[in-house]
Amino acid sequence: MTSTQTSSQVLHGRRRASIRLRGGVVVLEAGDVRRRIPAAAIERVDVDGATGRQLTIVLTGDAPVTYRFISRSAPAVREFARAVHRALPVRDADEPQPDGAGLVTEEPLERAAPNRVRLLWWGLAAGYALVLVLLLLKGAGVVPTVLWGESPAPIGAGGLGVHVGWGILREAWLLRTRGITVEGRLQRSHWSNAVEQYTYAYTDTHGVQRERTGSDGGAELVEITYVPEDPKITKVGRRTRGKLVFGAVLVLLAGVVLLAGVAFVIVGVVALAL
C-alpha cells in the first residue's frame, strides 16, 4: 500500500455523514449505508457548487453513477479531492473502463443510539424558549416574565448544590457508620493548583496495599478512615461531624434555591394558563 492510497483526512457533512480514503478505497458513510468505492471504480473527482464545498465522485462505465458529498470547508473538500485523485490508477486512453457501480459495495451502517440525556436537555431548552416567547406575546406581565426568564439560574445552581452536598453528606455518613480506621504512612507530597497534596500508604483489613491522596494531613503517621465497600471513600482522621454539618447545610441552602427556581417556573406557567 503506497502513501497515495490512504489519507488521514476525514470530511464531515450533514447528519453525521463522513467520507475518507483508506487503502485505495473511498469510504462514504451517509444515512444508514456505508459505501466502499475502490479507486479503480472512479473515473474522476470534481469540486463544484457555488462555494466549492461539494465533492462529486463520478464512477466509470457507460452510464456513470455519481456520488455527491457536501462539507462545510471548501479548502478541505479541495484537499480531499486531490488525495483521491492521487490514488486513482493510471489508465491508457484505449483501456476499457470497468463498470464502476458494480465494484461498489454497500453495507448497513449501525448508528449509535441517540443520546437521550442530550435530547432531553434540548427538549427542555426548546420548551423554555417557547414559554418565554408566549409570555412576551401574551403580555403576561413583567413579574411572571422576569421570573420565568431567571428560573434556569436558581434551578441549575440549586440542583448542582444539592448534588454536591448530598455526595458530601453521603460520604461522611458512610465514613461515620461503616468506616474502618487504620494507620497510614506519608509517601510523598506535591503541589497542585497552589495546594499541597499528601499521599499516604495504608493496608486495609484484607491485607491490600492502598494509597490515599488529598490536601489534609502532613504528619509522617496519621490515621486513615476508609469504607470497605467503597475504598475510594477515605479521609485522614476519624472525625466526620464537620463534614456531616457542611453537607447538610449545603443541601438545605441549595434546596431552598432550587425550590425558589421551581416556584419561578410555576408562576410563569400559571400566568400563561390564565
PDB file of C-alpha atoms in Angstrom:
ATOM      1  CA  MET A   1       0.000   0.000   0.000  1.00  0.00           C
ATOM      2  CA  THR A   2       1.501   3.334  -1.028  1.00  0.00           C
ATOM      3  CA  SER A   3       1.118   6.595   0.828  1.00  0.00           C
ATOM      4  CA  THR A   4      -1.039   7.943  -2.016  1.00  0.00           C
ATOM      5  CA  GLN A   5      -3.706   5.300  -1.354  1.00  0.00           C
ATOM      6  CA  THR A   6      -4.517   6.467   2.153  1.00  0.00           C
ATOM      7  CA  SER A   7      -5.258   9.888   3.584  1.00  0.00           C
ATOM      8  CA  SER A   8      -5.562  10.875   7.213  1.00  0.00           C
ATOM      9  CA  GLN A   9      -8.191  13.447   6.287  1.00  0.00           C
ATOM     10  CA  VAL A  10     -11.836  12.913   7.178  1.00  0.00           C
ATOM     11  CA  LEU A  11     -14.609  15.059   5.715  1.00  0.00           C
ATOM     12  CA  HIS A  12     -17.783  15.528   7.719  1.00  0.00           C
ATOM     13  CA  GLY A  13     -21.105  16.517   6.273  1.00  0.00           C
ATOM     14  CA  ARG A  14     -24.672  16.900   7.375  1.00  0.00           C
ATOM     15  CA  ARG A  15     -26.488  14.385   9.553  1.00  0.00           C
ATOM     16  CA  ARG A  16     -23.310  12.626  10.668  1.00  0.00           C
ATOM     17  CA  ALA A  17     -22.219  11.826   7.107  1.00  0.00           C
ATOM     18  CA  SER A  18     -18.495  11.325   6.536  1.00  0.00           C
ATOM     19  CA  ILE A  19     -16.061  10.347   3.808  1.00  0.00           C
ATOM     20  CA  ARG A  20     -12.448   9.159   3.974  1.00  0.00           C
ATOM     21  CA  LEU A  21      -9.774   7.425   1.885  1.00  0.00           C
ATOM     22  CA  ARG A  22      -8.391   4.142   3.228  1.00  0.00           C
ATOM     23  CA  GLY A  23      -6.164   1.759   1.285  1.00  0.00           C
ATOM     24  CA  GLY A  24      -7.248   2.953  -2.141  1.00  0.00           C
ATOM     25  CA  VAL A  25     -10.929   2.809  -1.184  1.00  0.00           C
ATOM     26  CA  VAL A  26     -13.183   5.803  -0.617  1.00  0.00           C
ATOM     27  CA  VAL A  27     -15.428   5.029   2.357  1.00  0.00           C
ATOM     28  CA  LEU A  28     -18.628   7.067   2.211  1.00  0.00           C
ATOM     29  CA  GLU A  29     -20.991   6.928   5.194  1.00  0.00           C
ATOM     30  CA  ALA A  30     -24.317   8.632   4.652  1.00  0.00           C
ATOM     31  CA  GLY A  31     -27.725   7.872   6.053  1.00  0.00           C
ATOM     32  CA  ASP A  32     -27.817   4.222   7.086  1.00  0.00           C
ATOM     33  CA  VAL A  33     -25.399   2.955   4.414  1.00  0.00           C
ATOM     34  CA  ARG A  34     -21.616   2.627   4.267  1.00  0.00           C
ATOM     35  CA  ARG A  35     -20.336   2.535   0.693  1.00  0.00           C
ATOM     36  CA  ARG A  36     -16.854   1.366  -0.239  1.00  0.00           C
ATOM     37  CA  ILE A  37     -15.779   2.831  -3.564  1.00  0.00           C
ATOM     38  CA  PRO A  38     -12.481   1.423  -4.930  1.00  0.00           C
ATOM     39  CA  ALA A  39     -10.233   3.864  -6.736  1.00  0.00           C
ATOM     40  CA  ALA A  40     -10.452   1.574  -9.780  1.00  0.00           C
ATOM     41  CA  ALA A  41     -14.178   2.359  -9.962  1.00  0.00           C
ATOM     42  CA  ILE A  42     -13.680   6.138 -10.022  1.00  0.00           C
ATOM     43  CA  GLU A  43     -13.317   7.996 -13.296  1.00  0.00           C
ATOM     44  CA  ARG A  44     -12.790  11.454 -11.844  1.00  0.00           C
ATOM     45  CA  VAL A  45     -13.378  13.632  -8.804  1.00  0.00           C
ATOM     46  CA  ASP A  46     -14.837  17.123  -9.183  1.00  0.00           C
ATOM     47  CA  VAL A  47     -15.162  20.035  -6.795  1.00  0.00           C
ATOM     48  CA  ASP A  48     -18.173  22.135  -7.624  1.00  0.00           C
ATOM     49  CA  GLY A  49     -21.033  24.031  -6.084  1.00  0.00           C
ATOM     50  CA  ALA A  50     -21.428  27.767  -5.670  1.00  0.00           C
ATOM     51  CA  THR A  51     -18.947  27.846  -2.779  1.00  0.00           C
ATOM     52  CA  GLY A  52     -16.780  24.916  -3.795  1.00  0.00           C
ATOM     53  CA  ARG A  53     -17.944  22.794  -0.867  1.00  0.00           C
ATOM     54  CA  GLN A  54     -19.410  19.955  -2.931  1.00  0.00           C
ATOM     55  CA  LEU A  55     -17.369  16.873  -3.794  1.00  0.00           C
ATOM     56  CA  THR A  56     -18.623  14.849  -6.755  1.00  0.00           C
ATOM     57  CA  ILE A  57     -17.310  11.358  -7.396  1.00  0.00           C
ATOM     58  CA  VAL A  58     -18.013  10.090 -10.926  1.00  0.00           C
ATOM     59  CA  LEU A  59     -17.744   6.347 -11.445  1.00  0.00           C
ATOM     60  CA  THR A  60     -16.501   4.627 -14.566  1.00  0.00           C
ATOM     61  CA  GLY A  61     -18.859   2.930 -17.014  1.00  0.00           C
ATOM     62  CA  ASP A  62     -21.155   3.652 -19.939  1.00  0.00           C
ATOM     63  CA  ALA A  63     -23.831   5.033 -17.609  1.00  0.00           C
ATOM     64  CA  PRO A  64     -21.693   6.686 -14.938  1.00  0.00           C
ATOM     65  CA  VAL A  65     -23.024   6.892 -11.407  1.00  0.00           C
ATOM     66  CA  THR A  66     -22.192   9.905  -9.255  1.00  0.00           C
ATOM     67  CA  TYR A  67     -21.985  10.419  -5.520  1.00  0.00           C
ATOM     68  CA  ARG A  68     -22.138  13.923  -4.065  1.00  0.00           C
ATOM     69  CA  PHE A  69     -20.887  14.989  -0.668  1.00  0.00           C
ATOM     70  CA  ILE A  70     -21.207  18.491   0.818  1.00  0.00           C
ATOM     71  CA  SER A  71     -18.864  19.637   3.575  1.00  0.00           C
ATOM     72  CA  ARG A  72     -18.533  22.907   5.447  1.00  0.00           C
ATOM     73  CA  SER A  73     -14.983  23.729   4.383  1.00  0.00           C
ATOM     74  CA  ALA A  74     -14.152  24.400   0.731  1.00  0.00           C
ATOM     75  CA  PRO A  75     -10.361  24.041   1.302  1.00  0.00           C
ATOM     76  CA  ALA A  76     -10.940  20.689   2.990  1.00  0.00           C
ATOM     77  CA  VAL A  77     -13.007  19.497   0.030  1.00  0.00           C
ATOM     78  CA  ARG A  78     -10.305  20.540  -2.428  1.00  0.00           C
ATOM     79  CA  GLU A  79      -7.592  18.813  -0.404  1.00  0.00           C
ATOM     80  CA  PHE A  80      -9.622  15.612  -0.192  1.00  0.00           C
ATOM     81  CA  ALA A  81     -10.298  15.714  -3.931  1.00  0.00           C
ATOM     82  CA  ARG A  82      -6.548  15.955  -4.581  1.00  0.00           C
ATOM     83  CA  ALA A  83      -5.914  12.998  -2.263  1.00  0.00           C
ATOM     84  CA  VAL A  84      -8.450  10.857  -4.122  1.00  0.00           C
ATOM     85  CA  HIS A  85      -7.052  11.967  -7.489  1.00  0.00           C
ATOM     86  CA  ARG A  86      -3.559  10.831  -6.452  1.00  0.00           C
ATOM     87  CA  ALA A  87      -4.979   7.405  -5.579  1.00  0.00           C
ATOM     88  CA  LEU A  88      -6.634   6.889  -8.988  1.00  0.00           C
ATOM     89  CA  PRO A  89      -4.951   4.329 -11.245  1.00  0.00           C
ATOM     90  CA  VAL A  90      -3.245   5.467 -14.442  1.00  0.00           C
ATOM     91  CA  ARG A  91      -5.306   4.300 -17.414  1.00  0.00           C
ATOM     92  CA  ASP A  92      -4.461   4.126 -21.104  1.00  0.00           C
ATOM     93  CA  ALA A  93      -6.721   6.004 -23.465  1.00  0.00           C
ATOM     94  CA  ASP A  94      -7.868   2.803 -25.195  1.00  0.00           C
ATOM     95  CA  GLU A  95      -8.161   0.778 -21.998  1.00  0.00           C
ATOM     96  CA  PRO A  96     -11.712  -0.459 -21.407  1.00  0.00           C
ATOM     97  CA  GLN A  97     -13.220   1.011 -18.283  1.00  0.00           C
ATOM     98  CA  PRO A  98     -14.837  -1.274 -15.735  1.00  0.00           C
ATOM     99  CA  ASP A  99     -18.390  -0.904 -14.567  1.00  0.00           C
ATOM    100  CA  GLY A 100     -17.731   1.297 -11.549  1.00  0.00           C
ATOM    101  CA  ALA A 101     -21.140   0.782  -9.972  1.00  0.00           C
ATOM    102  CA  GLY A 102     -20.528  -2.970  -9.919  1.00  0.00           C
ATOM    103  CA  LEU A 103     -17.352  -2.528  -7.881  1.00  0.00           C
ATOM    104  CA  VAL A 104     -19.048  -0.501  -5.149  1.00  0.00           C
ATOM    105  CA  THR A 105     -20.082  -2.471  -2.076  1.00  0.00           C
ATOM    106  CA  GLU A 106     -22.722  -1.384   0.406  1.00  0.00           C
ATOM    107  CA  GLU A 107     -23.430  -2.448   3.945  1.00  0.00           C
ATOM    108  CA  PRO A 108     -25.900  -1.321   6.583  1.00  0.00           C
ATOM    109  CA  LEU A 109     -24.483   1.291   8.908  1.00  0.00           C
ATOM    110  CA  GLU A 110     -25.213   0.738  12.568  1.00  0.00           C
ATOM    111  CA  ARG A 111     -25.586   4.110  14.182  1.00  0.00           C
ATOM    112  CA  ALA A 112     -25.240   4.548  17.885  1.00  0.00           C
ATOM    113  CA  ALA A 113     -28.480   5.211  19.676  1.00  0.00           C
ATOM    114  CA  PRO A 114     -29.145   8.926  20.192  1.00  0.00           C
ATOM    115  CA  ASN A 115     -28.011  10.384  23.471  1.00  0.00           C
ATOM    116  CA  ARG A 116     -31.260  10.542  25.421  1.00  0.00           C
ATOM    117  CA  VAL A 117     -29.839  12.908  28.016  1.00  0.00           C
ATOM    118  CA  ARG A 118     -28.759  15.350  25.306  1.00  0.00           C
ATOM    119  CA  LEU A 119     -32.174  15.083  23.625  1.00  0.00           C
ATOM    120  CA  LEU A 120     -33.825  15.755  26.979  1.00  0.00           C
ATOM    121  CA  TRP A 121     -31.737  18.903  27.511  1.00  0.00           C
ATOM    122  CA  TRP A 122     -32.514  20.142  24.004  1.00  0.00           C
ATOM    123  CA  GLY A 123     -36.206  19.488  24.618  1.00  0.00           C
ATOM    124  CA  LEU A 124     -36.156  21.383  27.907  1.00  0.00           C
ATOM    125  CA  ALA A 125     -34.303  24.295  26.300  1.00  0.00           C
ATOM    126  CA  ALA A 126     -36.812  24.439  23.439  1.00  0.00           C
ATOM    127  CA  GLY A 127     -39.748  24.322  25.859  1.00  0.00           C
ATOM    128  CA  TYR A 128     -38.213  27.060  27.997  1.00  0.00           C
ATOM    129  CA  ALA A 129     -37.701  29.332  24.996  1.00  0.00           C
ATOM    130  CA  LEU A 130     -41.220  28.637  23.693  1.00  0.00           C
ATOM    131  CA  VAL A 131     -42.875  29.537  27.012  1.00  0.00           C
ATOM    132  CA  LEU A 132     -40.790  32.720  27.261  1.00  0.00           C
ATOM    133  CA  VAL A 133     -41.883  33.785  23.777  1.00  0.00           C
ATOM    134  CA  LEU A 134     -45.533  33.028  24.581  1.00  0.00           C
ATOM    135  CA  LEU A 135     -45.342  35.072  27.796  1.00  0.00           C
ATOM    136  CA  LEU A 136     -43.956  38.022  25.859  1.00  0.00           C
ATOM    137  CA  LEU A 137     -46.564  37.724  23.105  1.00  0.00           C
ATOM    138  CA  LYS A 138     -49.399  37.370  25.581  1.00  0.00           C
ATOM    139  CA  GLY A 139     -48.252  40.315  27.664  1.00  0.00           C
ATOM    140  CA  ALA A 140     -48.469  38.285  30.874  1.00  0.00           C
ATOM    141  CA  GLY A 141     -46.734  40.997  32.870  1.00  0.00           C
ATOM    142  CA  VAL A 142     -43.242  41.917  33.919  1.00  0.00           C
ATOM    143  CA  VAL A 143     -43.084  39.803  37.069  1.00  0.00           C
ATOM    144  CA  PRO A 144     -44.060  36.403  35.580  1.00  0.00           C
ATOM    145  CA  THR A 145     -41.917  37.001  32.512  1.00  0.00           C
ATOM    146  CA  VAL A 146     -38.866  38.022  34.524  1.00  0.00           C
ATOM    147  CA  LEU A 147     -39.306  35.149  36.986  1.00  0.00           C
ATOM    148  CA  TRP A 148     -39.584  32.654  34.133  1.00  0.00           C
ATOM    149  CA  GLY A 149     -36.562  34.152  32.419  1.00  0.00           C
ATOM    150  CA  GLU A 150     -34.482  33.909  35.590  1.00  0.00           C
ATOM    151  CA  SER A 151     -35.680  30.417  36.582  1.00  0.00           C
ATOM    152  CA  PRO A 152     -32.804  28.440  34.954  1.00  0.00           C
ATOM    153  CA  ALA A 153     -30.221  30.148  37.200  1.00  0.00           C
ATOM    154  CA  PRO A 154     -31.649  29.082  40.601  1.00  0.00           C
ATOM    155  CA  ILE A 155     -32.686  25.675  39.267  1.00  0.00           C
ATOM    156  CA  GLY A 156     -29.209  24.994  37.865  1.00  0.00           C
ATOM    157  CA  ALA A 157     -27.323  26.355  40.868  1.00  0.00           C
ATOM    158  CA  GLY A 158     -29.665  24.737  43.352  1.00  0.00           C
ATOM    159  CA  GLY A 159     -29.622  21.376  41.604  1.00  0.00           C
ATOM    160  CA  LEU A 160     -25.831  21.380  41.449  1.00  0.00           C
ATOM    161  CA  GLY A 161     -25.581  22.383  45.104  1.00  0.00           C
ATOM    162  CA  VAL A 162     -27.964  19.615  46.186  1.00  0.00           C
ATOM    163  CA  HIS A 163     -26.000  17.075  44.141  1.00  0.00           C
ATOM    164  CA  VAL A 164     -22.637  18.118  45.608  1.00  0.00           C
ATOM    165  CA  GLY A 165     -23.991  18.469  49.137  1.00  0.00           C
ATOM    166  CA  TRP A 166     -25.679  15.075  49.018  1.00  0.00           C
ATOM    167  CA  GLY A 167     -22.402  13.495  47.898  1.00  0.00           C
ATOM    168  CA  ILE A 168     -20.543  15.085  50.811  1.00  0.00           C
ATOM    169  CA  LEU A 169     -23.279  14.100  53.255  1.00  0.00           C
ATOM    170  CA  ARG A 170     -23.372  10.527  51.959  1.00  0.00           C
ATOM    171  CA  GLU A 171     -19.604  10.062  52.169  1.00  0.00           C
ATOM    172  CA  ALA A 172     -19.477  11.490  55.695  1.00  0.00           C
ATOM    173  CA  TRP A 173     -22.330   9.222  56.831  1.00  0.00           C
ATOM    174  CA  LEU A 174     -20.685   6.125  55.329  1.00  0.00           C
ATOM    175  CA  LEU A 175     -17.372   7.000  56.991  1.00  0.00           C
ATOM    176  CA  ARG A 176     -19.141   7.551  60.305  1.00  0.00           C
ATOM    177  CA  THR A 177     -21.271   4.390  60.286  1.00  0.00           C
ATOM    178  CA  ARG A 178     -19.170   1.908  58.250  1.00  0.00           C
ATOM    179  CA  GLY A 179     -15.650   3.323  58.274  1.00  0.00           C
ATOM    180  CA  ILE A 180     -12.604   1.401  59.442  1.00  0.00           C
ATOM    181  CA  THR A 181      -9.584   3.272  60.768  1.00  0.00           C
ATOM    182  CA  VAL A 182      -6.046   2.112  60.038  1.00  0.00           C
ATOM    183  CA  GLU A 183      -2.597   3.649  60.224  1.00  0.00           C
ATOM    184  CA  GLY A 184      -1.207   5.455  57.180  1.00  0.00           C
ATOM    185  CA  ARG A 185       2.377   6.482  56.425  1.00  0.00           C
ATOM    186  CA  LEU A 186       3.336   9.527  54.334  1.00  0.00           C
ATOM    187  CA  GLN A 187       4.894   8.517  50.999  1.00  0.00           C
ATOM    188  CA  ARG A 188       5.271  11.797  49.139  1.00  0.00           C
ATOM    189  CA  SER A 189       3.787  15.231  48.653  1.00  0.00           C
ATOM    190  CA  HIS A 190       3.393  17.590  45.719  1.00  0.00           C
ATOM    191  CA  TRP A 191       1.778  20.905  44.851  1.00  0.00           C
ATOM    192  CA  SER A 192      -1.326  21.056  42.668  1.00  0.00           C
ATOM    193  CA  ASN A 193      -3.172  24.319  41.943  1.00  0.00           C
ATOM    194  CA  ALA A 194      -1.271  26.047  44.765  1.00  0.00           C
ATOM    195  CA  VAL A 195      -2.415  23.387  47.268  1.00  0.00           C
ATOM    196  CA  GLU A 196      -0.057  20.817  48.748  1.00  0.00           C
ATOM    197  CA  GLN A 197      -1.258  17.250  48.264  1.00  0.00           C
ATOM    198  CA  TYR A 198      -0.168  14.401  50.556  1.00  0.00           C
ATOM    199  CA  THR A 199      -0.081  10.749  49.530  1.00  0.00           C
ATOM    200  CA  TYR A 200      -0.385   8.170  52.288  1.00  0.00           C
ATOM    201  CA  ALA A 201       0.049   4.412  52.008  1.00  0.00           C
ATOM    202  CA  TYR A 202      -2.006   2.104  54.184  1.00  0.00           C
ATOM    203  CA  THR A 203      -3.005  -1.550  54.367  1.00  0.00           C
ATOM    204  CA  ASP A 204      -6.680  -2.391  54.676  1.00  0.00           C
ATOM    205  CA  THR A 205      -8.027  -5.174  56.876  1.00  0.00           C
ATOM    206  CA  HIS A 206      -7.789  -7.652  53.977  1.00  0.00           C
ATOM    207  CA  GLY A 207      -4.062  -7.020  53.551  1.00  0.00           C
ATOM    208  CA  VAL A 208      -4.432  -4.980  50.355  1.00  0.00           C
ATOM    209  CA  GLN A 209      -1.945  -2.131  49.939  1.00  0.00           C
ATOM    210  CA  ARG A 210      -3.707   1.150  49.104  1.00  0.00           C
ATOM    211  CA  GLU A 211      -2.890   4.835  48.731  1.00  0.00           C
ATOM    212  CA  ARG A 212      -4.815   7.935  49.635  1.00  0.00           C
ATOM    213  CA  THR A 213      -4.033  11.415  48.215  1.00  0.00           C
ATOM    214  CA  GLY A 214      -5.570  14.626  49.492  1.00  0.00           C
ATOM    215  CA  SER A 215      -4.847  18.064  50.904  1.00  0.00           C
ATOM    216  CA  ASP A 216      -5.420  17.028  54.509  1.00  0.00           C
ATOM    217  CA  GLY A 217      -2.611  15.555  56.540  1.00  0.00           C
ATOM    218  CA  GLY A 218       1.073  16.420  56.613  1.00  0.00           C
ATOM    219  CA  ALA A 219       2.322  14.330  59.501  1.00  0.00           C
ATOM    220  CA  GLU A 220       4.518  11.296  58.946  1.00  0.00           C
ATOM    221  CA  LEU A 221       1.983   8.958  60.567  1.00  0.00           C
ATOM    222  CA  VAL A 222      -1.780   9.546  60.504  1.00  0.00           C
ATOM    223  CA  GLU A 223      -4.980   7.601  60.911  1.00  0.00           C
ATOM    224  CA  ILE A 224      -6.828   6.798  57.663  1.00  0.00           C
ATOM    225  CA  THR A 225     -10.536   6.009  57.757  1.00  0.00           C
ATOM    226  CA  TYR A 226     -11.969   4.187  54.748  1.00  0.00           C
ATOM    227  CA  VAL A 227     -15.213   2.451  53.750  1.00  0.00           C
ATOM    228  CA  PRO A 228     -14.629  -1.270  52.988  1.00  0.00           C
ATOM    229  CA  GLU A 229     -17.488  -1.415  50.475  1.00  0.00           C
ATOM    230  CA  ASP A 230     -16.024   1.553  48.582  1.00  0.00           C
ATOM    231  CA  PRO A 231     -12.313   2.062  49.384  1.00  0.00           C
ATOM    232  CA  LYS A 232     -12.266   5.281  47.323  1.00  0.00           C
ATOM    233  CA  ILE A 233     -14.135   6.962  50.183  1.00  0.00           C
ATOM    234  CA  THR A 234     -11.407   7.884  52.653  1.00  0.00           C
ATOM    235  CA  LYS A 235     -10.359  10.658  54.988  1.00  0.00           C
ATOM    236  CA  VAL A 236      -7.468  11.486  57.276  1.00  0.00           C
ATOM    237  CA  GLY A 237      -8.573  11.052  60.881  1.00  0.00           C
ATOM    238  CA  ARG A 238     -11.849   9.814  62.326  1.00  0.00           C
ATOM    239  CA  ARG A 239     -13.887  12.975  62.807  1.00  0.00           C
ATOM    240  CA  THR A 240     -16.855  13.300  60.451  1.00  0.00           C
ATOM    241  CA  ARG A 241     -19.086  15.794  62.297  1.00  0.00           C
ATOM    242  CA  GLY A 242     -17.812  18.825  60.390  1.00  0.00           C
ATOM    243  CA  LYS A 243     -18.277  17.106  57.037  1.00  0.00           C
ATOM    244  CA  LEU A 244     -21.769  15.988  58.003  1.00  0.00           C
ATOM    245  CA  VAL A 245     -22.777  19.502  59.040  1.00  0.00           C
ATOM    246  CA  PHE A 246     -21.267  21.064  55.923  1.00  0.00           C
ATOM    247  CA  GLY A 247     -23.047  18.594  53.617  1.00  0.00           C
ATOM    248  CA  ALA A 248     -26.374  19.048  55.415  1.00  0.00           C
ATOM    249  CA  VAL A 249     -26.149  22.862  55.316  1.00  0.00           C
ATOM    250  CA  LEU A 250     -25.225  22.787  51.631  1.00  0.00           C
ATOM    251  CA  VAL A 251     -28.175  20.521  50.814  1.00  0.00           C
ATOM    252  CA  LEU A 252     -30.514  22.742  52.830  1.00  0.00           C
ATOM    253  CA  LEU A 253     -29.389  26.041  51.306  1.00  0.00           C
ATOM    254  CA  ALA A 254     -29.195  24.647  47.780  1.00  0.00           C
ATOM    255  CA  GLY A 255     -32.607  23.036  48.247  1.00  0.00           C
ATOM    256  CA  VAL A 256     -34.104  26.427  49.088  1.00  0.00           C
ATOM    257  CA  VAL A 257     -32.559  27.925  45.940  1.00  0.00           C
ATOM    258  CA  LEU A 258     -33.852  25.003  43.875  1.00  0.00           C
ATOM    259  CA  LEU A 259     -37.362  25.381  45.283  1.00  0.00           C
ATOM    260  CA  ALA A 260     -37.254  29.107  44.502  1.00  0.00           C
ATOM    261  CA  GLY A 261     -36.431  28.274  40.888  1.00  0.00           C
ATOM    262  CA  VAL A 262     -39.308  25.788  40.755  1.00  0.00           C
ATOM    263  CA  ALA A 263     -41.604  28.493  42.199  1.00  0.00           C
ATOM    264  CA  PHE A 264     -40.484  30.871  39.420  1.00  0.00           C
ATOM    265  CA  VAL A 265     -41.452  28.214  36.869  1.00  0.00           C
ATOM    266  CA  ILE A 266     -44.859  27.700  38.482  1.00  0.00           C
ATOM    267  CA  VAL A 267     -45.562  31.452  38.419  1.00  0.00           C
ATOM    268  CA  GLY A 268     -44.704  31.610  34.717  1.00  0.00           C
ATOM    269  CA  VAL A 269     -46.835  28.584  33.832  1.00  0.00           C
ATOM    270  CA  VAL A 270     -49.816  29.884  35.829  1.00  0.00           C
ATOM    271  CA  ALA A 271     -49.547  33.309  34.170  1.00  0.00           C
ATOM    272  CA  LEU A 272     -49.505  31.651  30.773  1.00  0.00           C
ATOM    273  CA  ALA A 273     -52.504  29.478  31.584  1.00  0.00           C
ATOM    274  CA  LEU A 274     -54.674  32.323  32.865  1.00  0.00           C
TER     275      LEU A 274
END
